């Protein structure tokens, strides 16, 4: 199914999962819901989230994917933070990935 916020088709279970990722981005990083949705859309707009892709994605907690949407990978391929405070350490050392450009189609919600 399509929703007003997400650009990819999601069934009910995966829609809930995407909304959990959205909540993580808003609550952990203090960004707006509109920006969180834009980050998710930028990454997953053209993805087929069904079958094996759904199983692979839902194998991880929503925090894992949300942190990967927020932080930029390093050149030395160091594992990105995953939302586990016991493993992640000091998050201030990580570079934040820029949000998608405002004029892009990924911004489906208005900032509140």
Coordinates of C-alpha atoms in Angstrom, one line a residue, residues 35-110:
X35 CA 13.2 15.4 7.5
X36 CA 13.0 11.8 8.9
X37 CA 10.5 10.8 6.2
X38 CA 12.7 12.5 3.5
X39 CA 15.7 10.5 4.7
X40 CA 13.7 7.3 4.6
X41 CA 12.3 8.1 1.2
X42 CA 15.7 9.0 -0.2
X43 CA 17.0 5.5 0.7
X44 CA 14.0 3.3 0.0
X45 CA 11.8 5.1 -2.6
X46 CA 12.9 2.6 -5.4
X47 CA 13.2 -0.5 -3.2
X48 CA 10.9 -3.5 -3.2
X49 CA 10.3 -4.1 0.5
X50 CA 8.7 -7.5 0.3
X51 CA 9.6 -11.2 0.5
X52 CA 13.3 -11.7 1.2
X53 CA 14.0 -8.0 1.3
X54 CA 11.4 -7.6 4.1
X55 CA 12.8 -10.5 6.0
X56 CA 16.3 -9.1 5.7
X57 CA 15.3 -5.7 6.8
X58 CA 13.1 -6.7 9.7
X59 CA 15.8 -9.0 11.0
X60 CA 17.4 -5.9 12.5
X61 CA 15.8 -3.4 14.9
X62 CA 14.5 -0.2 13.4
X63 CA 17.3 1.7 15.2
X64 CA 19.9 -0.1 13.1
X65 CA 18.5 1.2 9.9
X66 CA 17.7 4.7 11.3
X67 CA 21.2 5.2 12.5
X68 CA 22.5 4.2 9.0
X69 CA 20.2 6.8 7.5
X70 CA 21.5 9.5 9.9
X71 CA 25.2 8.9 10.0
X72 CA 27.7 8.9 7.1
X73 CA 29.9 5.9 6.5
X74 CA 33.6 6.5 7.1
X75 CA 36.3 5.9 4.6
X76 CA 37.9 3.2 6.7
X77 CA 34.6 1.2 6.6
X78 CA 34.2 1.3 10.4
X79 CA 30.8 -0.2 11.3
X80 CA 28.2 2.5 11.6
X81 CA 26.4 3.0 14.9
X82 CA 23.5 0.7 15.3
X83 CA 21.5 2.2 18.2
X84 CA 23.1 0.0 20.9
X85 CA 24.6 2.4 23.5
X86 CA 26.8 -0.3 24.8
X87 CA 28.5 -0.8 21.4
X88 CA 28.1 2.6 19.7
X89 CA 30.2 4.7 22.1
X90 CA 30.5 8.5 21.6
X91 CA 28.2 9.4 18.7
X92 CA 29.6 12.9 18.5
X93 CA 32.6 11.5 16.6
X94 CA 30.3 10.5 13.6
X95 CA 29.6 12.8 10.7
X96 CA 25.9 13.4 10.1
X97 CA 24.7 12.6 6.6
X98 CA 23.1 15.6 5.0
X99 CA 19.3 15.4 4.4
X100 CA 18.0 15.2 0.9
X101 CA 17.7 18.6 -0.9
X102 CA 14.5 20.4 0.0
X103 CA 13.4 20.6 -3.6
X104 CA 13.7 16.8 -4.0
X105 CA 10.5 14.6 -4.2
X106 CA 11.6 12.9 -1.0
X107 CA 10.1 15.6 1.2
X108 CA 6.4 14.4 1.3
X109 CA 5.6 16.1 4.6
X110 CA 5.8 19.8 5.6

